[in-house]
Amino acid sequence: MDLIQKSIHMDQIKCQAGTQITLEDDINITDAKPDVYQLVTEQGQIDLEEVRAMEDHVHVKGALRFRVLYISEEEGHRPACMEGTLPFEERVFLDGAEASDSVTVRTALEDLSVGMINSRKLSVQALLNLELSVEKLVETCAAVGLEDEGLAEVRRKTLQPLSLIIDKKDIFRVRREVELPAGMPNIFSLLWQSCRLKEVSFKIQDEKMLLQGELSLFFLYEGEGEERQTFWYETTVAIGGTVECQGMREGMLEDIRCRIGHREIEVKADEDGEERRIALELVLELDMKLYEETRIEVISDLYGVTRQIEAVRQTGLYRRLIIRNTGKTRAGGHVRAANGVPRLQQLCGSFGWIELDKTEPSAEGLKITGAVHVQLLCTTEDPELPFYCLKGALHFSYTMETADADGDCLYRVEPQLEQLDASLVDGEEAEVKAVLSLRGLVCRICREEMVSGVQVGELDPERLAALPGIVVYIVQDGDSLWSIGKKYYVPVECMKEMNDLPGEEVKSGDKLLIVKGTGI
């Protein structure tokens, strides 16, 4: 007797580990750059060049690429920018890893600090956080039927598994040109830029995915002319397009992480030959998981009426969706300048990124805590220090409403900084307000006893002979038509017809007429 089976696929963590890497070096200012008078701010990005698994270890190679905005010692104390690279190579212990594994590495720049040693040398220190994981695909085979169900009584139950259908990494290329508004001078040199994802959404269709979003851009540049004054421009650019994906179907549940990878920004001439355009080329790195929620009627139990049939069972795993939700919350506060800084005059640009601290279940739902790290570039009243950067963190706590969230659940939260507004309160302080979007996916790992096979044999003649030919059975606590029929080798439908029962509900004390051999 053969089973008809259906496969349920679930992604599961095979092994994972975390490590921190400390980078420290002294960096000389290149000859083409002016001497440093005062540091303003810095930014960094981690680029992975090689991730290679081996037995119980992972080889990770990459570089921290950083940029420093500073005030030069040139006449007028103009701002200037320098770039540098701190390479790293690490062998991380990952218990259970194998050479054939594909390792996912999530990076975070925990801290980046730049100090001035002298006018031609800077000290750069950074703390990198790496989270490594290897996932495996777990297949659970669920019995949904028998080749010949006439030989057995079959009971079914409904499962609602969330099956992993697509697990892949892809990229989306963005090419845009931004032109300066009329009235702003031409660009002599680009000093500083910021590019962050403001909003990104995904729409799943058949064989493709539509991506839509916005980029928040900021440019600080030196204008043409003898005075070479400094100007800034802030704007938002819409992005969108299609990512082809074989096997994708409308209605699938997406869990997609998106980050800016490689980027190139350069100044270009317009139709009149004037340096007024900024060309932007960047790569969005997509880590895509797509699931499908289905209802499956699986065999929960069976017994024979003409032959002895026993179910063979094993524990199966599957993932069940608890909630897919997007919540919004706000964070706000004040950021003050350090003592001794000249009075702030004007806010040029505001930049920020989200760092999640904890995501844990609570009685009210999924509690998410973290901080929005902000940098506010301002002009000052002192020509000796024309620019200053306010830095601070806005802490937030948000509870995403969800039922049944506990330690047996898996949850992934993808944050986005949708809005960041700042304004100067006075010459020493700024008020900052942020709007965050938190996309959460909460699932439960279910362990179920699955029918994996059947053992078929002849009915035991001695056991069959011991059963009465006809009996009036008094229902006991815990009895059901199924358990009674299994005991007497009688189909449930036969008992219902013989006792004129509209359904399968029976209660303690009920009397049932059972005739031996009804199903034989």
PDB file of C-alpha atoms in Angstrom, residues 50-54 57-61 89-90 98-99 101 103:
ATOM      1  CA  GLU A  50      35.522  37.045  -0.553  1.00  0.00           C
ATOM      2  CA  VAL A  51      33.469  34.725   1.657  1.00  0.00           C
ATOM      3  CA  ARG A  52      34.666  31.125   1.544  1.00  0.00           C
ATOM      4  CA  ALA A  53      33.492  28.274   3.758  1.00  0.00           C
ATOM      5  CA  MET A  54      35.743  25.484   5.004  1.00  0.00           C
ATOM      6  CA  HIS A  57      35.468  27.953   9.625  1.00  0.00           C
ATOM      7  CA  VAL A  58      34.743  30.761   7.186  1.00  0.00           C
ATOM      8  CA  HIS A  59      37.362  32.897   5.454  1.00  0.00           C
ATOM      9  CA  VAL A  60      36.167  36.506   5.136  1.00  0.00           C
ATOM     10  CA  LYS A  61      38.068  39.127   3.184  1.00  0.00           C
ATOM     11  CA  GLU A  89      41.005  39.348   6.401  1.00  0.00           C
ATOM     12  CA  GLU A  90      39.573  37.078   9.083  1.00  0.00           C
ATOM     13  CA  GLU A  98      31.401  22.692   5.405  1.00  0.00           C
ATOM     14  CA  ALA A  99      33.353  23.669   2.320  1.00  0.00           C
ATOM     15  CA  ASP A 101      28.141  25.667   2.214  1.00  0.00           C
ATOM     16  CA  VAL A 103      27.541  31.511   3.891  1.00  0.00           C
TER      17      VAL A 103
END
